[in-house]
mmCIF file of C-alpha atoms in Angstrom:
data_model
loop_
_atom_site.group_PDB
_atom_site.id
_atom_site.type_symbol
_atom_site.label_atom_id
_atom_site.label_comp_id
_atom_site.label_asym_id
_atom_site.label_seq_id
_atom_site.Cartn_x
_atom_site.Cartn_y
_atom_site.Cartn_z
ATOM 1 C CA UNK K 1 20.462 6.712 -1.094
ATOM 2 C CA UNK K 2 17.875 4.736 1.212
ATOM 3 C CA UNK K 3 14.350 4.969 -0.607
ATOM 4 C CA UNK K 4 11.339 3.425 0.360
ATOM 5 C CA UNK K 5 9.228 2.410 -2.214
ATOM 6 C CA UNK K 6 5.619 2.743 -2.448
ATOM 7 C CA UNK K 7 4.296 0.141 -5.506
ATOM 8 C CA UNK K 8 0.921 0.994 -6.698
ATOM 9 C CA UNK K 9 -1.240 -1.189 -8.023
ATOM 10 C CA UNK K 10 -0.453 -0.738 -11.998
ATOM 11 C CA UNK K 11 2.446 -2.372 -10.226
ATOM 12 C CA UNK K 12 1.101 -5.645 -10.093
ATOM 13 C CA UNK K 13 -1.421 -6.116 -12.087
ATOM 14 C CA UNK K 14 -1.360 -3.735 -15.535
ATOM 15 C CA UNK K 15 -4.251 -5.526 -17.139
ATOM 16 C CA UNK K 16 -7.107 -4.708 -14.573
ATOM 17 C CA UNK K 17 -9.524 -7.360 -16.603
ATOM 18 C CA UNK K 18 -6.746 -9.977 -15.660
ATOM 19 C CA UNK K 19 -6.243 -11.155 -12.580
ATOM 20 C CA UNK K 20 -4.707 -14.630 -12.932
ATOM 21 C CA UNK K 21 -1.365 -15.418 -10.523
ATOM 22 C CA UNK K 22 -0.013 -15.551 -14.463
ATOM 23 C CA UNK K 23 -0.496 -12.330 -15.346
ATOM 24 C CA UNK K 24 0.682 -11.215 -11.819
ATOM 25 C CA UNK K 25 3.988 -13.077 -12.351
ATOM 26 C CA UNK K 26 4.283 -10.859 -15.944
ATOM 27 C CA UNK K 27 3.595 -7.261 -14.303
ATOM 28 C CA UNK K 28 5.924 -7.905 -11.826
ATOM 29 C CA UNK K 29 8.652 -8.673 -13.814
ATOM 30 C CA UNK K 30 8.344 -5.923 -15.869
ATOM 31 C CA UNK K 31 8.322 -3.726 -12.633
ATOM 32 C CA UNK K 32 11.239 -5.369 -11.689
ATOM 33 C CA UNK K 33 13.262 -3.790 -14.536
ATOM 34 C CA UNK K 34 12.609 -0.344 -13.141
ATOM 35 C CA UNK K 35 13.036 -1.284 -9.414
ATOM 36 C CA UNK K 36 16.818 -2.900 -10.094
ATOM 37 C CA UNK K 37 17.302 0.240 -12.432
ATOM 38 C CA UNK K 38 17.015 1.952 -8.673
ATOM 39 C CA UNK K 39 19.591 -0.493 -7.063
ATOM 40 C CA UNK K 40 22.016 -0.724 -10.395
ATOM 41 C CA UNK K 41 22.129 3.315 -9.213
ATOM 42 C CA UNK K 42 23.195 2.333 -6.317
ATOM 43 C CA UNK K 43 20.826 3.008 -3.999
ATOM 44 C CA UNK K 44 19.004 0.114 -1.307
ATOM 45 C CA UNK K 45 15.188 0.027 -2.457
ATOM 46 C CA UNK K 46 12.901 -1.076 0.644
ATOM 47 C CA UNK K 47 9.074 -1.934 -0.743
ATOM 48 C CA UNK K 48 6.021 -1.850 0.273
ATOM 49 C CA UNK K 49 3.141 -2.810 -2.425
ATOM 50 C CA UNK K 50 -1.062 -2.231 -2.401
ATOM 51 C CA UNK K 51 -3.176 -5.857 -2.412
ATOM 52 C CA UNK K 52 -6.628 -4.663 -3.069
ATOM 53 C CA UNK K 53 -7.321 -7.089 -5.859
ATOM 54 C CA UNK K 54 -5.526 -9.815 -4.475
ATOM 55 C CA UNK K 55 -6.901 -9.784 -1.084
ATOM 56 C CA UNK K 56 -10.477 -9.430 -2.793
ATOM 57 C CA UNK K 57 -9.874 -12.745 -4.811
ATOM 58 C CA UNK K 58 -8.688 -14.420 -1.561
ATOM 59 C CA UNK K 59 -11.723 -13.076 0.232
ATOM 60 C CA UNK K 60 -13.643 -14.768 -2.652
ATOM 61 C CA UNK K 61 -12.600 -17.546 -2.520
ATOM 62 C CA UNK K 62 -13.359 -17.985 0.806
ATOM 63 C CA UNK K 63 -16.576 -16.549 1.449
ATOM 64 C CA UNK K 64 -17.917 -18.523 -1.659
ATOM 65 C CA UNK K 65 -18.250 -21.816 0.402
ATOM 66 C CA UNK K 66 -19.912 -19.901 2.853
ATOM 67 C CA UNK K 67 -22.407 -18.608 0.682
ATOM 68 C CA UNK K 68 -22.994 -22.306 0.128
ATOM 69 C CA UNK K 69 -23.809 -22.605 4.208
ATOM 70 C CA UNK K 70 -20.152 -23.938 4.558
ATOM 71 C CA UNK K 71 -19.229 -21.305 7.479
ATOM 72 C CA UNK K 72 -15.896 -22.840 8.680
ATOM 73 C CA UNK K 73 -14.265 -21.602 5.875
ATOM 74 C CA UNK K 74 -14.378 -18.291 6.721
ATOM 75 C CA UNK K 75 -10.930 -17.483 7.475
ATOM 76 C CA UNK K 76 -10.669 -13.761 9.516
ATOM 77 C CA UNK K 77 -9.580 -10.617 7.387
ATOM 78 C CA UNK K 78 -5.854 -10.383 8.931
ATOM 79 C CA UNK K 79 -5.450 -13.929 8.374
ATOM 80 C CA UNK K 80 -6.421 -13.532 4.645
ATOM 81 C CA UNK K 81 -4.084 -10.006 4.354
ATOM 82 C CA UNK K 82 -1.375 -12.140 5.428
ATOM 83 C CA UNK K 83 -2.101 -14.675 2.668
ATOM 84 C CA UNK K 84 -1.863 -11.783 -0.118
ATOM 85 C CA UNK K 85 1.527 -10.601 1.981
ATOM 86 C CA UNK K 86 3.208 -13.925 0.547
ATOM 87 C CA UNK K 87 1.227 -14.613 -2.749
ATOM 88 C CA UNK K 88 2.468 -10.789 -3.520
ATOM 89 C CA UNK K 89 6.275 -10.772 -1.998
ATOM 90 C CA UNK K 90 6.607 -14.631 -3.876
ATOM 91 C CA UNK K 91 5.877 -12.729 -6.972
ATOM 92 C CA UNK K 92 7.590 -9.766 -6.756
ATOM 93 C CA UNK K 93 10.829 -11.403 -5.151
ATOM 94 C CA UNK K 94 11.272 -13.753 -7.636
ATOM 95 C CA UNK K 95 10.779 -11.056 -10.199
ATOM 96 C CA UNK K 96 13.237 -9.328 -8.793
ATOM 97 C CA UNK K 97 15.714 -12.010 -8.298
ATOM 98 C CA UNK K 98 15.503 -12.976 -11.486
ATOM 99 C CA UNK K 99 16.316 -9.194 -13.212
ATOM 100 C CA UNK K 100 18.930 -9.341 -10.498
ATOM 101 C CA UNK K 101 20.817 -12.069 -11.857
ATOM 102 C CA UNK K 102 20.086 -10.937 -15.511
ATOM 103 C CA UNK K 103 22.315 -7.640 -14.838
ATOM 104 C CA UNK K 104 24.586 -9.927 -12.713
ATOM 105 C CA UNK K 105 23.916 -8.039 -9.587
ATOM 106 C CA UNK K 106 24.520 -10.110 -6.110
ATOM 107 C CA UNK K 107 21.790 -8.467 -3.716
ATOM 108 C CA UNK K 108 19.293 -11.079 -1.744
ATOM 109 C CA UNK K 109 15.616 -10.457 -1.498
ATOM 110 C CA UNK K 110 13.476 -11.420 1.065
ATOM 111 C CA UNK K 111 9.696 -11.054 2.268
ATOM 112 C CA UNK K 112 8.739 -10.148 5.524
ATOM 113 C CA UNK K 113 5.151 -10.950 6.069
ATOM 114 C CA UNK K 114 4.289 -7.436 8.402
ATOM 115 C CA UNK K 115 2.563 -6.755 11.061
ATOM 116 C CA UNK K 116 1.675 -2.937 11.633
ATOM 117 C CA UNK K 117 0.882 -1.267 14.725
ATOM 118 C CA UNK K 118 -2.284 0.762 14.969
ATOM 119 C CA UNK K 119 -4.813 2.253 18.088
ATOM 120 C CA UNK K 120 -7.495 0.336 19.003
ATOM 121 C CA UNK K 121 -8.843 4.156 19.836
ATOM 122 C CA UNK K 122 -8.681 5.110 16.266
ATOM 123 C CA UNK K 123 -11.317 7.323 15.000
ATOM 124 C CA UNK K 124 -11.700 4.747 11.965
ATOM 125 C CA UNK K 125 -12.951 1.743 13.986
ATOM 126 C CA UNK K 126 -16.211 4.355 15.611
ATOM 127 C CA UNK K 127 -17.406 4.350 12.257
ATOM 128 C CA UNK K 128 -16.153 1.927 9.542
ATOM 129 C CA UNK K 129 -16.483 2.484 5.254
ATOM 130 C CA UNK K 130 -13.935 0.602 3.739
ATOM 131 C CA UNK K 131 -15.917 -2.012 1.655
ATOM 132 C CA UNK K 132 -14.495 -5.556 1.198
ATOM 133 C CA UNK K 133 -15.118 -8.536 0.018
ATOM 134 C CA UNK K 134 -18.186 -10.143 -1.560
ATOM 135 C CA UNK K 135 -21.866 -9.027 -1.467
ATOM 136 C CA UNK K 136 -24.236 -10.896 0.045
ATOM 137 C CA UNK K 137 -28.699 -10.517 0.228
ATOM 138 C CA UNK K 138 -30.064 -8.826 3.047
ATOM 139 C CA UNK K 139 -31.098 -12.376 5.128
ATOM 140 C CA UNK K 140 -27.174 -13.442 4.340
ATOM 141 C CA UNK K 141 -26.022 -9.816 5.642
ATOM 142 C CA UNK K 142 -28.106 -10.183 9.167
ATOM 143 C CA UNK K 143 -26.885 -13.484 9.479
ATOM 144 C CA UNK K 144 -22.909 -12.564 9.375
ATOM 145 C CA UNK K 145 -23.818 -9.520 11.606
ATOM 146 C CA UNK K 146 -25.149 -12.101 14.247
ATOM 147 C CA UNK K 147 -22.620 -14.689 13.688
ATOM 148 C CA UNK K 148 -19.287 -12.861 13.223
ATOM 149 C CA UNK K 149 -19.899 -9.916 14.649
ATOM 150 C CA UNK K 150 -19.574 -7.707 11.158
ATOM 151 C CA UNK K 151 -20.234 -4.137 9.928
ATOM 152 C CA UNK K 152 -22.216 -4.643 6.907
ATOM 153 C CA UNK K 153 -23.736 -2.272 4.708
ATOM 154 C CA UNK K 154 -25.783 -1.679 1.489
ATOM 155 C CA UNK K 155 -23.781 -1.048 -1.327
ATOM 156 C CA UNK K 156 -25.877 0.996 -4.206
ATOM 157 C CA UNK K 157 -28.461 -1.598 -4.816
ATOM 158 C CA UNK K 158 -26.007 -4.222 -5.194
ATOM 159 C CA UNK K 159 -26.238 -5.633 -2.132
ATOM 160 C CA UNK K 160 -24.482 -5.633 1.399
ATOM 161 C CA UNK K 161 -20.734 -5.954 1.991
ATOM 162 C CA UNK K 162 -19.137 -5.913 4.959
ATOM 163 C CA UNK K 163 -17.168 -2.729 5.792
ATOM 164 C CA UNK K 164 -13.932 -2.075 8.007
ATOM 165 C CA UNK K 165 -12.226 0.761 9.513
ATOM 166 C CA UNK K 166 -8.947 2.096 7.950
ATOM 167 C CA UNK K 167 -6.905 3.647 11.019
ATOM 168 C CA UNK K 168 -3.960 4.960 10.433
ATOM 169 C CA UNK K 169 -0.164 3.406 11.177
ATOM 170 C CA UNK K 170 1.813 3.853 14.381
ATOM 171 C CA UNK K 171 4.508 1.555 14.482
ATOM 172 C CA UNK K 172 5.796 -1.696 12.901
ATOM 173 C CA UNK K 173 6.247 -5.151 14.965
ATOM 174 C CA UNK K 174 8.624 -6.442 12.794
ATOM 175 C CA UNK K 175 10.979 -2.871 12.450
ATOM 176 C CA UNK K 176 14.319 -4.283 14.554
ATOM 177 C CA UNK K 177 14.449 -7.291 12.052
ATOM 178 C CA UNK K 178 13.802 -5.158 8.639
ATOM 179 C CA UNK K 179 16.743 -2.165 9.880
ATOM 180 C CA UNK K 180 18.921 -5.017 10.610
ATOM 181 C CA UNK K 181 18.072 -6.292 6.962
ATOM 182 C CA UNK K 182 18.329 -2.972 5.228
ATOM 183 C CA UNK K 183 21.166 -1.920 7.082
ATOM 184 C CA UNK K 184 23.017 -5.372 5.103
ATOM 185 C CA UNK K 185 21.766 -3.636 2.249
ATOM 186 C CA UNK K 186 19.500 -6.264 1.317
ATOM 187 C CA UNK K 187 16.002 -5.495 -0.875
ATOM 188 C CA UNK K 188 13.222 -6.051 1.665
ATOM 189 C CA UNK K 189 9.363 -6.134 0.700
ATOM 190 C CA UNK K 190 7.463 -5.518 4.008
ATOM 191 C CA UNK K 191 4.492 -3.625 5.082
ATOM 192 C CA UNK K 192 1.840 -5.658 2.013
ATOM 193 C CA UNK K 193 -0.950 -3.954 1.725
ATOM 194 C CA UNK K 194 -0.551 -1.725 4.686
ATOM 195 C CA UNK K 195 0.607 -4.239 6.613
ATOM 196 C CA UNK K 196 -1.432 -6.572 9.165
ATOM 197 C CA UNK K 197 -3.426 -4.445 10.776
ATOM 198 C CA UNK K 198 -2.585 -5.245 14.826
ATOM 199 C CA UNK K 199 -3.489 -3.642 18.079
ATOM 200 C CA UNK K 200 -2.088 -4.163 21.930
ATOM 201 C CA UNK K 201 -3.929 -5.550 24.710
ATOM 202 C CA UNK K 202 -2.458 -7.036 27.912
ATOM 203 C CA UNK K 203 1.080 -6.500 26.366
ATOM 204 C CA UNK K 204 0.490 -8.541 23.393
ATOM 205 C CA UNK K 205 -0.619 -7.728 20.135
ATOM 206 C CA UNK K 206 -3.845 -9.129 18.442
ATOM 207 C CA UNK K 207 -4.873 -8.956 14.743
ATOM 208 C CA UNK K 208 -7.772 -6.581 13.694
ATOM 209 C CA UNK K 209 -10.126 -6.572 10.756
ATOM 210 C CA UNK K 210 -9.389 -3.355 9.095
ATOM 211 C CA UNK K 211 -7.448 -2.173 6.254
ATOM 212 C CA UNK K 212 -4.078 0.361 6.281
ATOM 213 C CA UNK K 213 -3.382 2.459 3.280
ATOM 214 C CA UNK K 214 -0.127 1.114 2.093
ATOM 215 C CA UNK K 215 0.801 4.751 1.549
ATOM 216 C CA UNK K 216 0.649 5.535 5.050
ATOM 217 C CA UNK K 217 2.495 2.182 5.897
ATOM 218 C CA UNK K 218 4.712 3.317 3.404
ATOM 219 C CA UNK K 219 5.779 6.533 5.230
ATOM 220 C CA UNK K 220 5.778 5.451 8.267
ATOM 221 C CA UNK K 221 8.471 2.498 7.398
ATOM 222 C CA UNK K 222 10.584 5.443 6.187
ATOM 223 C CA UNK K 223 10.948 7.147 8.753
ATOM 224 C CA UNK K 224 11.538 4.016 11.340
ATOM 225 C CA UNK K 225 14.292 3.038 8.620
ATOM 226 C CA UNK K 226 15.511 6.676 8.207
ATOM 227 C CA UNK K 227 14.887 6.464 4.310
ATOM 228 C CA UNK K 228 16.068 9.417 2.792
ATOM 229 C CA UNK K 229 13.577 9.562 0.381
ATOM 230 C CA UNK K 230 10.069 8.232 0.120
ATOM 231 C CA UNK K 231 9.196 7.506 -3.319
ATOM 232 C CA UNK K 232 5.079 6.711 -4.776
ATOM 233 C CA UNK K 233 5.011 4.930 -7.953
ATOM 234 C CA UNK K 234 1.593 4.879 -9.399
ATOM 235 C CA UNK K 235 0.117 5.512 -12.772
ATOM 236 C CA UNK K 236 0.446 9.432 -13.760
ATOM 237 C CA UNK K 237 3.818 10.946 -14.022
ATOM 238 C CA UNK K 238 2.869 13.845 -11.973
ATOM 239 C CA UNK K 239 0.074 15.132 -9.587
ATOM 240 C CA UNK K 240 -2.179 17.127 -10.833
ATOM 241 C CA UNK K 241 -4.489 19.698 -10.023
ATOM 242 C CA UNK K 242 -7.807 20.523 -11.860
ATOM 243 C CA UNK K 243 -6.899 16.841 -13.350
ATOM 244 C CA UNK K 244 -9.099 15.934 -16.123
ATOM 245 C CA UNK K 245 -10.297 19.746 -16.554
ATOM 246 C CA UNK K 246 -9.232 22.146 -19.462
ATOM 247 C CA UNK K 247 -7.043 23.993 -17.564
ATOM 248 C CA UNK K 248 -5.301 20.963 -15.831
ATOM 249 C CA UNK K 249 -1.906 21.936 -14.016
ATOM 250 C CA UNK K 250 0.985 19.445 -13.477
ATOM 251 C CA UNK K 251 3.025 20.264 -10.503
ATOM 252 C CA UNK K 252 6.813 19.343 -10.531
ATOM 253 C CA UNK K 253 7.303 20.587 -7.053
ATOM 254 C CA UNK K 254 4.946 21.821 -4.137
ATOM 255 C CA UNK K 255 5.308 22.584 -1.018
ATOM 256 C CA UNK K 256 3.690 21.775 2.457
ATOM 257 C CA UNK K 257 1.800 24.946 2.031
ATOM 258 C CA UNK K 258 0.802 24.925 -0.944
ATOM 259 C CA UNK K 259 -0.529 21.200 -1.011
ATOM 260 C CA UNK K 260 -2.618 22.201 2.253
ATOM 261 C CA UNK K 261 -4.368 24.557 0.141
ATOM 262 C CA UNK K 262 -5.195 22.227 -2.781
ATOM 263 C CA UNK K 263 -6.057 19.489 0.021
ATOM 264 C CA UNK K 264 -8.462 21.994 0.939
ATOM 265 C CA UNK K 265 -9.825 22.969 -2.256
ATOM 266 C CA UNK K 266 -10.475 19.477 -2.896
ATOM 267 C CA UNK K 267 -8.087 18.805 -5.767
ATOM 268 C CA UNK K 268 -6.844 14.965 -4.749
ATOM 269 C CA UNK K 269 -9.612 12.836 -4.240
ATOM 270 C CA UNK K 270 -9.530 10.239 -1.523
ATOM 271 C CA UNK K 271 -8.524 6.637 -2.265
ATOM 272 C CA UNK K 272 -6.260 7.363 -4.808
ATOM 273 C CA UNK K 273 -4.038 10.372 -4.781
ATOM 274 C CA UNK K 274 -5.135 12.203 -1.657
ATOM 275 C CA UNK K 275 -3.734 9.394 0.641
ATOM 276 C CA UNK K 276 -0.346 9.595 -1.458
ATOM 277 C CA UNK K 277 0.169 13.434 -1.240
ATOM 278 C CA UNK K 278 -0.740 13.399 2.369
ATOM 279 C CA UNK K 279 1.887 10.348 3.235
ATOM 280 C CA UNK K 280 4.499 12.311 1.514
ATOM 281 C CA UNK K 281 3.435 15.658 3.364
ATOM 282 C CA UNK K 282 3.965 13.538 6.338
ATOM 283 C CA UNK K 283 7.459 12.427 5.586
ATOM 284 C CA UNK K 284 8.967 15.778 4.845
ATOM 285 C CA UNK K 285 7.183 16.745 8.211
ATOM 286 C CA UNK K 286 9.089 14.479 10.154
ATOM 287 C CA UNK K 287 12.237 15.663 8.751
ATOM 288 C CA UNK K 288 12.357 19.116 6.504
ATOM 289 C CA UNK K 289 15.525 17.483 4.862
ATOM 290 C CA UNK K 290 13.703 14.555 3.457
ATOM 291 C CA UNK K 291 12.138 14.252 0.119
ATOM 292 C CA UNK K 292 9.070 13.097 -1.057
ATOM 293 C CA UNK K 293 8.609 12.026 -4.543
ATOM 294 C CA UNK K 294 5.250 10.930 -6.751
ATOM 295 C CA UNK K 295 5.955 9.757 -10.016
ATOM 296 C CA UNK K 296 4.934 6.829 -12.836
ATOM 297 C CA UNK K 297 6.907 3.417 -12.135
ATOM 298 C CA UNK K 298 7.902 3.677 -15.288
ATOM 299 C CA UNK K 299 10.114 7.303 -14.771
ATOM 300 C CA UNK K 300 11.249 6.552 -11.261
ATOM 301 C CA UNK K 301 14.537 6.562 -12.166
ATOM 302 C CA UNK K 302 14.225 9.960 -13.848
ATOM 303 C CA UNK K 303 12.240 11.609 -10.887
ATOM 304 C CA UNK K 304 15.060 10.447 -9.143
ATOM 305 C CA UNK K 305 17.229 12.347 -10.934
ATOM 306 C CA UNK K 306 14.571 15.503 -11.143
ATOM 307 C CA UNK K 307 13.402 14.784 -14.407
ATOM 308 C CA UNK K 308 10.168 13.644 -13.734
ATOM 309 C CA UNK K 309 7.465 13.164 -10.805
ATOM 310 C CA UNK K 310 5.764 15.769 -8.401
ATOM 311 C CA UNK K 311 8.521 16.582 -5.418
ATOM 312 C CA UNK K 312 7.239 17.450 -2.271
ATOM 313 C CA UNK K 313 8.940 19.488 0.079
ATOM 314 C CA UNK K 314 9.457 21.140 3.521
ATOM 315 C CA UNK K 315 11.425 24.159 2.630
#
């Protein structure tokens, strides 16, 4: 089976108090035990991984000198996703390789640092919320809003942060190169934290400050791959509904009808499991023989199997 695989981020970092490239290197090699238990299956495992805390320390890093009126070192927000692209795929490629070799499995592994399609016309960039990076005083905000050009805004009393619009995927640059890769059957992590957000003028294609949900990424490099089976890993074994109430309900399988109305009552909420139930919906859209699967890295090779997870389907 050809699964794409959606890596939240428990994923990468399980201690969220620790976010040294040590403990990074540790995570992933314990999620690379349940990611090779995928391709000791026999199945090719495509992945695409979250880099909200990694692109945040990068983003520190950099903005620190120019808090210190240092401005050249503010590298641009694509520039610094595609720095987390290869601190992440180092990290989880050599985790991989390594449980690889431990089961004596022959497979190669590769990055692919991604760039990802999206409309300069999306709704997202009329009116952008996604926070990132550090905050700054009032006099510092104005400043960058002169300077550079950025959104920022107040952020409960803490300060201002710049803010960015989150549009959604519509293709991948780099697609003809990762089929040709999965096709070989080789374990390719692509599309890092959404991929680098890109949009097309005068026939070439220009990076944008703005951030993609990796979910969404995720999808949509299934179904330019033809996956046959996009799978979330994140931290709950199941979706819930009424989560965290008395008369919490874990759902084993849903349909698209059914997950319209809870997406309606309000039962996912946004930046965290609303974005992955509505990527999956997506998926089994595109193709009512697909399946969609959300489910704790640590079961994925149970939901798999039906063991385990939330399964969404089209039928």
């Amino acid at each position: 089976m050809k699964i794409v695989l959606a890596l939240g981020g428990n994923a990468l970092q399980a201690d969220p108090k620790d976010k040294t490239p040590g403990s990074q290197l540790k995570t992933c090699k314990d999620t690379a035990k349940s990611i090779v238990d995928l391709i000791e299956e026999g199945h090719t495992v495509s992945i695409v991984h979250g880099n909200g805390p990694q692109v945040g320390q990068i983003l520190a890093s950099v903005e620190g000198g120019y808090k210190e009126n240092n401005s050249n070192v503010l590298f641009p927000f694509d520039v610094c996703g595609s720095f987390s692209q290869g601190y992440i795929g180092y990290h989880l490629q050599n985790a991989i390789e390594g449980e690889l070799k431990k089961r004596k499995i022959e497979r190669p592994v590769g990055t692919i640092v991604t760039q990802v399609l999206v409309s300069k016309d999306d709704k997202g960039f009329q009116n952008p919320t996604k926070p990132i990076g550090s905050f700054y005083s009032e006099d510092q905000a104005k400043k960058l809003e002169k300077e550079k050009g950025y959104v920022m805004k107040e952020d409960a009393g803490r300060g201002y942060r710049r803010v960015v619009a989150s549009p959604k995927p519509i293709d991948v640059i780099e697609k003809g190169l990762i089929k040709h890769l999965v096709e070989s059957e080789n374990i390719v992590i692509s599309c890092g934290g959404g991929g680098i957000p890109v949009v097309e003028e005068d026939g070439m294609v220009k990076g944008v400050p703005a951030v993609i949900d990796k979910d969404f990424a995720a999808e949509k490099l299934a179904e330019i791959i033809d996956a046959d089976m996009l799978l979330i890993l994140t931290a709950v074994d199941k979706v819930a509904v009424n989560f965290n109430k008395p008369n919490q309900k874990d759902l084993d399988k849903v349909n698209v009808k059914e997950l319209d109305e809870y997406i309606k009552e309000g039962q996912f909420a946004p930046g965290s499991m609303l974005p992955k139930v509505e990527a999956c919906k997506k998926f089994v859209l595109f193709d009512k023989n697909k399946t969609s699967i959300i489910a704790s890295l640590s079961k994925a090779k149970e939901a798999i199997k039906g063991e385990s997870g939330t399964r969404i389907v089209n039928k």
